Tab-separated table of C-alpha atoms in Angstrom:
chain	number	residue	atom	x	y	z
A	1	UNK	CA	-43.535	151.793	59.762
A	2	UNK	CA	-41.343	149.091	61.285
A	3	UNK	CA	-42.648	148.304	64.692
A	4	UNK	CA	-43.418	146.152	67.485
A	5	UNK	CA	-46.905	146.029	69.123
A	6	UNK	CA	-47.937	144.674	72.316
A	7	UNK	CA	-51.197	144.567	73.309
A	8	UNK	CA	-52.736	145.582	75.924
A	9	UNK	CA	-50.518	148.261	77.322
A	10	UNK	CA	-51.937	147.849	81.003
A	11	UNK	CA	-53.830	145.046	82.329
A	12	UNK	CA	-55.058	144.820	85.943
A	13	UNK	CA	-56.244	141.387	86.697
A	14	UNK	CA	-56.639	139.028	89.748
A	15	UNK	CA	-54.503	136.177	91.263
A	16	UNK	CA	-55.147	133.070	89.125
A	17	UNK	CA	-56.818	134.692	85.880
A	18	UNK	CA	-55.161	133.046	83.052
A	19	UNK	CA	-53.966	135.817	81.105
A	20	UNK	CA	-52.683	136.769	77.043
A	21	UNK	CA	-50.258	139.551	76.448
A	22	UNK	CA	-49.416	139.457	72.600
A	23	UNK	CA	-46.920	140.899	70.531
A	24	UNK	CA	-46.287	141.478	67.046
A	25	UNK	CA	-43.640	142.819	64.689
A	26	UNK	CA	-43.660	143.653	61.206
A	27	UNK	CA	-40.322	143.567	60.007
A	28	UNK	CA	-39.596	139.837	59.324
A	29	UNK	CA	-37.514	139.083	62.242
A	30	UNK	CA	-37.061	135.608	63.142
A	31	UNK	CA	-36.172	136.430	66.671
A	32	UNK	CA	-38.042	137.353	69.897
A	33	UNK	CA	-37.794	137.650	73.002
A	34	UNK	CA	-40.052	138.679	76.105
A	35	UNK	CA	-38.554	140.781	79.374
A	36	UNK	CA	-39.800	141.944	82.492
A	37	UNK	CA	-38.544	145.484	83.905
A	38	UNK	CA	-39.013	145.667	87.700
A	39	UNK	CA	-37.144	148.537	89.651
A	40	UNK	CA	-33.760	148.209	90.631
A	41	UNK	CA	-33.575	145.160	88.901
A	42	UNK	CA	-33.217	146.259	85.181
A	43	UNK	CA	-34.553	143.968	82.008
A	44	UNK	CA	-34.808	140.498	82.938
A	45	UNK	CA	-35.237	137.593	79.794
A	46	UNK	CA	-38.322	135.503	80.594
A	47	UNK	CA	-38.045	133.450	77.162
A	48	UNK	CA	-36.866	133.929	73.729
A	49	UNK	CA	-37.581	132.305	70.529
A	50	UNK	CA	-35.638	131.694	67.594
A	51	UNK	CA	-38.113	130.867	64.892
A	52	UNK	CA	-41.122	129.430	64.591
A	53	UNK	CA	-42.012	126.592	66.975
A	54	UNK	CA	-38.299	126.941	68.539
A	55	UNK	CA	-38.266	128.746	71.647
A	56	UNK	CA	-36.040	128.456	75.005
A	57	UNK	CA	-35.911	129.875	78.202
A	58	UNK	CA	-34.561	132.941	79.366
A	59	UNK	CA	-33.592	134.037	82.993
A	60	UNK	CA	-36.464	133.999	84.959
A	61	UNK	CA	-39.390	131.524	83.087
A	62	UNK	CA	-41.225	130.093	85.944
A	63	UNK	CA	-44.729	131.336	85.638
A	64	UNK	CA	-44.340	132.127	81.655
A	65	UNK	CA	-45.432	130.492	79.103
A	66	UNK	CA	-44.818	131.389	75.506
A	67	UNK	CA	-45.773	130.105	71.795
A	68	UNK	CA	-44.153	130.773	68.208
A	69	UNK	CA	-46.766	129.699	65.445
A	70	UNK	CA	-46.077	132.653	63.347
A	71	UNK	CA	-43.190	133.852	62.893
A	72	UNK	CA	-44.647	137.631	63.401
A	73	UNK	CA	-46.469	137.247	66.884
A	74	UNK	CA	-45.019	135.885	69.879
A	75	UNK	CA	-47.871	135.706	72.789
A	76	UNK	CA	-46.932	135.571	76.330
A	77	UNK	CA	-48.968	133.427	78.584
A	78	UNK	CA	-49.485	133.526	81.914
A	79	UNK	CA	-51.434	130.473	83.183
A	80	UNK	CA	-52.122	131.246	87.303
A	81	UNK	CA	-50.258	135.123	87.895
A	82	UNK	CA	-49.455	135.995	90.466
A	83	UNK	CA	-48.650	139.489	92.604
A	84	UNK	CA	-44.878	138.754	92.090
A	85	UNK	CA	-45.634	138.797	88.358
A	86	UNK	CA	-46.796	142.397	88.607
A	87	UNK	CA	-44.026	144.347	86.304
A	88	UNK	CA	-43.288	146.288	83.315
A	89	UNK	CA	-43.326	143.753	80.248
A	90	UNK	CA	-41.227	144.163	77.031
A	91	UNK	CA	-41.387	142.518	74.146
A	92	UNK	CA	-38.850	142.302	71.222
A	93	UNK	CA	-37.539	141.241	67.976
A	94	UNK	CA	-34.549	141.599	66.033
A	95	UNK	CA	-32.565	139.937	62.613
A	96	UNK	CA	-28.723	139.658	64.463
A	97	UNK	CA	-27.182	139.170	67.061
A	98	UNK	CA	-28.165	141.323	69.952
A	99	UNK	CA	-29.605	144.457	67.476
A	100	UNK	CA	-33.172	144.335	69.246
A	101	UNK	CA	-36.303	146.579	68.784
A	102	UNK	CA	-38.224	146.779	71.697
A	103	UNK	CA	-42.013	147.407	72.100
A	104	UNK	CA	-43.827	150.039	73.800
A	105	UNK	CA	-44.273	148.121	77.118
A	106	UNK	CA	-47.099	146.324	79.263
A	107	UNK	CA	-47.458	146.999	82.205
A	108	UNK	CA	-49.502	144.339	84.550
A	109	UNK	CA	-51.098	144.879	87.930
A	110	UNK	CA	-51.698	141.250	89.830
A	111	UNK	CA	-53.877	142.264	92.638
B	1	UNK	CA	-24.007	132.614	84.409
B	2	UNK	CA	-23.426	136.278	83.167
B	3	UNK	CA	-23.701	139.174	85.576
B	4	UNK	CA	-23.639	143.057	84.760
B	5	UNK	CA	-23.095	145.187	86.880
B	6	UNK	CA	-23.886	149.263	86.121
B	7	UNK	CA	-22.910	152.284	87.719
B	8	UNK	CA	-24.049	155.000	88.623
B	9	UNK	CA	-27.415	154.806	89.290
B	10	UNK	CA	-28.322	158.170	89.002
B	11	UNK	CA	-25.773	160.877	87.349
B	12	UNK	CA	-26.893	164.623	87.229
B	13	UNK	CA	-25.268	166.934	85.038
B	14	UNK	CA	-24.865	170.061	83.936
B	15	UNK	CA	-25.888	170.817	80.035
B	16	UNK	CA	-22.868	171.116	78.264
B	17	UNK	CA	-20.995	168.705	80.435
B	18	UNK	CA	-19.806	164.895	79.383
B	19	UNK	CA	-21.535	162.134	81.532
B	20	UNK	CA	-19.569	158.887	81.663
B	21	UNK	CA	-21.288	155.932	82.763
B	22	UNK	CA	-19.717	152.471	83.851
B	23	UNK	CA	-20.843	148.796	83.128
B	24	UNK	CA	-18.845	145.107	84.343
B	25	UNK	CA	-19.330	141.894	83.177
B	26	UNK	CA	-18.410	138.512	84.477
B	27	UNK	CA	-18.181	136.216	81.550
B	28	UNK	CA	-15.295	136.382	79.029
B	29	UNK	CA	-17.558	134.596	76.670
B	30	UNK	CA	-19.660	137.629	75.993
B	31	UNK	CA	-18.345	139.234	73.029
B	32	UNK	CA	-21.393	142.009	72.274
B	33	UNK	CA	-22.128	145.074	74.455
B	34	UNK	CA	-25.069	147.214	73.094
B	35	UNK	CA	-26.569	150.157	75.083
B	36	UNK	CA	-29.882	151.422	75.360
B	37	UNK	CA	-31.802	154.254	76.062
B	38	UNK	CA	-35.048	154.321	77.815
B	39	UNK	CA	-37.204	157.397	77.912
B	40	UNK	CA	-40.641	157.285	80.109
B	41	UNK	CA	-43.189	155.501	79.012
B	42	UNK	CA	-40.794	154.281	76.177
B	43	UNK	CA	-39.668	150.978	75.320
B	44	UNK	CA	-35.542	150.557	75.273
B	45	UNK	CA	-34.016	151.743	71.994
B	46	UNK	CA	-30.143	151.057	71.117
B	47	UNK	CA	-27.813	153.920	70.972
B	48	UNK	CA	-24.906	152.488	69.888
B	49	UNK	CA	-23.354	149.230	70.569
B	50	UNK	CA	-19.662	147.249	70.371
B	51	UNK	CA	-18.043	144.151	69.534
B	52	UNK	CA	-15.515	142.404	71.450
B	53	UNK	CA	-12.990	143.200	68.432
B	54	UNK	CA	-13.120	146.759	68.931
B	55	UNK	CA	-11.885	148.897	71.771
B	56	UNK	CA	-13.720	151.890	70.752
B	57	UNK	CA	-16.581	153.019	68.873
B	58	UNK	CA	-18.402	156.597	68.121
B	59	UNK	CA	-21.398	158.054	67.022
B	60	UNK	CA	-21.379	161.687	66.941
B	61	UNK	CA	-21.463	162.777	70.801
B	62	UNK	CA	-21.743	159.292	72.272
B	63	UNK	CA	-18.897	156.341	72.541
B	64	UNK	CA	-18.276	153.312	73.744
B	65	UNK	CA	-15.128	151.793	74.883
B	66	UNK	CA	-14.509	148.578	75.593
B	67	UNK	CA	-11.612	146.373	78.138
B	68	UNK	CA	-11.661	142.850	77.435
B	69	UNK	CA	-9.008	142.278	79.968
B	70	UNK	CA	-10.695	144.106	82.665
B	71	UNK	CA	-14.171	143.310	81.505
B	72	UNK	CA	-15.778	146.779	81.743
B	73	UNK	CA	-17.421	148.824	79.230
B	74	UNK	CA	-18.492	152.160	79.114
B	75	UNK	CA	-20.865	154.941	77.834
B	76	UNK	CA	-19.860	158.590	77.244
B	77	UNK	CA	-22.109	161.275	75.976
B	78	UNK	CA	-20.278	165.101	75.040
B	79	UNK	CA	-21.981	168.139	75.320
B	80	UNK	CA	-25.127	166.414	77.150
B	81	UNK	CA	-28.801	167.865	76.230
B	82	UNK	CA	-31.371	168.101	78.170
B	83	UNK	CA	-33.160	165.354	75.960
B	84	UNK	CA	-29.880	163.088	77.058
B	85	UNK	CA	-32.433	163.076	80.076
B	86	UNK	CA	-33.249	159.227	80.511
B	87	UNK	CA	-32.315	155.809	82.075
B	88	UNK	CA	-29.506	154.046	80.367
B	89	UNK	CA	-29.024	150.193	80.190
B	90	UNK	CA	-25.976	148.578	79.430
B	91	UNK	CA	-26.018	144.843	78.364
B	92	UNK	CA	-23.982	142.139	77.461
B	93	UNK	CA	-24.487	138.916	75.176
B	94	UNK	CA	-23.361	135.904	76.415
B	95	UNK	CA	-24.578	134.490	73.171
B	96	UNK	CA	-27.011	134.163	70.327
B	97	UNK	CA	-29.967	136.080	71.599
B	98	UNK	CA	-29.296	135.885	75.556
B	99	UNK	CA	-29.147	139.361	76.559
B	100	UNK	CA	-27.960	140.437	80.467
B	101	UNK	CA	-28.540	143.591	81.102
B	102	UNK	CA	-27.165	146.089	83.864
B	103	UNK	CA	-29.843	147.586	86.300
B	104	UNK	CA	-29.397	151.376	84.717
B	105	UNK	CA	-28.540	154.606	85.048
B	106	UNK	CA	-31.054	157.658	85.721
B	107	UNK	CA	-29.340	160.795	83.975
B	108	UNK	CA	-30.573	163.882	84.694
B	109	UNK	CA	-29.421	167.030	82.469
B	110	UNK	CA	-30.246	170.610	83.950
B	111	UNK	CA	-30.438	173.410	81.652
């Protein structure tokens, strides 16, 4: 079944706990991209990467870091979070332009 | 940069009815308008989705049309379900994977 993972699903962690949310797809895509979902704000692009060991910067990176070894998993890092990092996370991938499968969601408590 | 703006934020209808739901965007340059549909606890999932060559474009009891000139876009669903029920995201690409999205719309069908 084509999918994307993201593990975990929730994650409630402290202020300053360095902190791995991965993702994976299995349909060959060479992009990805990561978003937050906060209320009233809609999906926001925190980076995106265009193949392996190219990736860029989406709206709102500060805080985010990302890698691209593989061209299947796409890891979001977060070095120091914060509370204002507390969100919904989505992760995605697609083949074209803007045609992008979105994973089940993350959703991260920063107490 | 791009900005989308959605409306409404929260449409009820009545099953059977048409829903209709509104999206602006700022920059000309964005030539690809997908929509998505989020159920809860769901990630995102297109729906349908239109180019900047087309005016219109339909998939059974959903369309999309499309104003360059006026830079709006919109979402109509026909003879709404109650499984219609969900938050709707429009989005625009202002180019190769750099998705803005609208802040949604809650639609609420009543049996």
């Amino acid at each position: 079944e084509a999918q994307v993972t993201q593990n975990p699903r929730y994650l409630i962690t402290v202020t300053g706990k360095k902190l791995t949310v991965t993702c994976s797809q299995n349909m060959n895509h060479e992009y990805m991209s990561w978003y937050r979902q906060d209320p009233g704000l809609g999906l926001r692009q925190i980076y995106y990467s265009m193949n392996v060991e190219v990736t860029d910067k989406g709206d709102v990176p500060e805080g985010y870091k990302v890698s691209r070894k593989e061209k299947r998993n796409f890891p979001l890092i977060l070095e120091s979070p914060s509370p204002n990092q507390t969100s919904l996370y989505f992760c995605a991938s697609s083949f074209e332009r803007g045609l992008q499968y979105f994973g089940p969601g993350t959703r991260l408590t920063v107490t | 940069g791009e900005n989308v703006e959605q409306h409404p934020s929260t449409l009820s209808v009545q099953e059977g009815d048409s829903a209709v739901i509104k999206c602006t965007y700022s920059d000309s340059a964005s030539n690809y308008f997908p929509w998505y549909k989020q159920e809860l606890g769901k990630g995102p999932q297109l729906i349908i989705d239109i180019r900047s060559n087309v005016g219109e474009k339909k998939d059974q009891r959903i369309a999309v049309t499309l104003n360059k000139t006026a830079k709006h876009f919109s979402l109509h669903i026909t003879e709404t379900q109650p499984e219609d029920s969900a938050v709707y995201f429009c989005a625009a690409d202002t180019g190769f994977q750099k998705l803005v999205f609208g802040t949604g719309t809650r639609l609420l069908v009543s049996p």
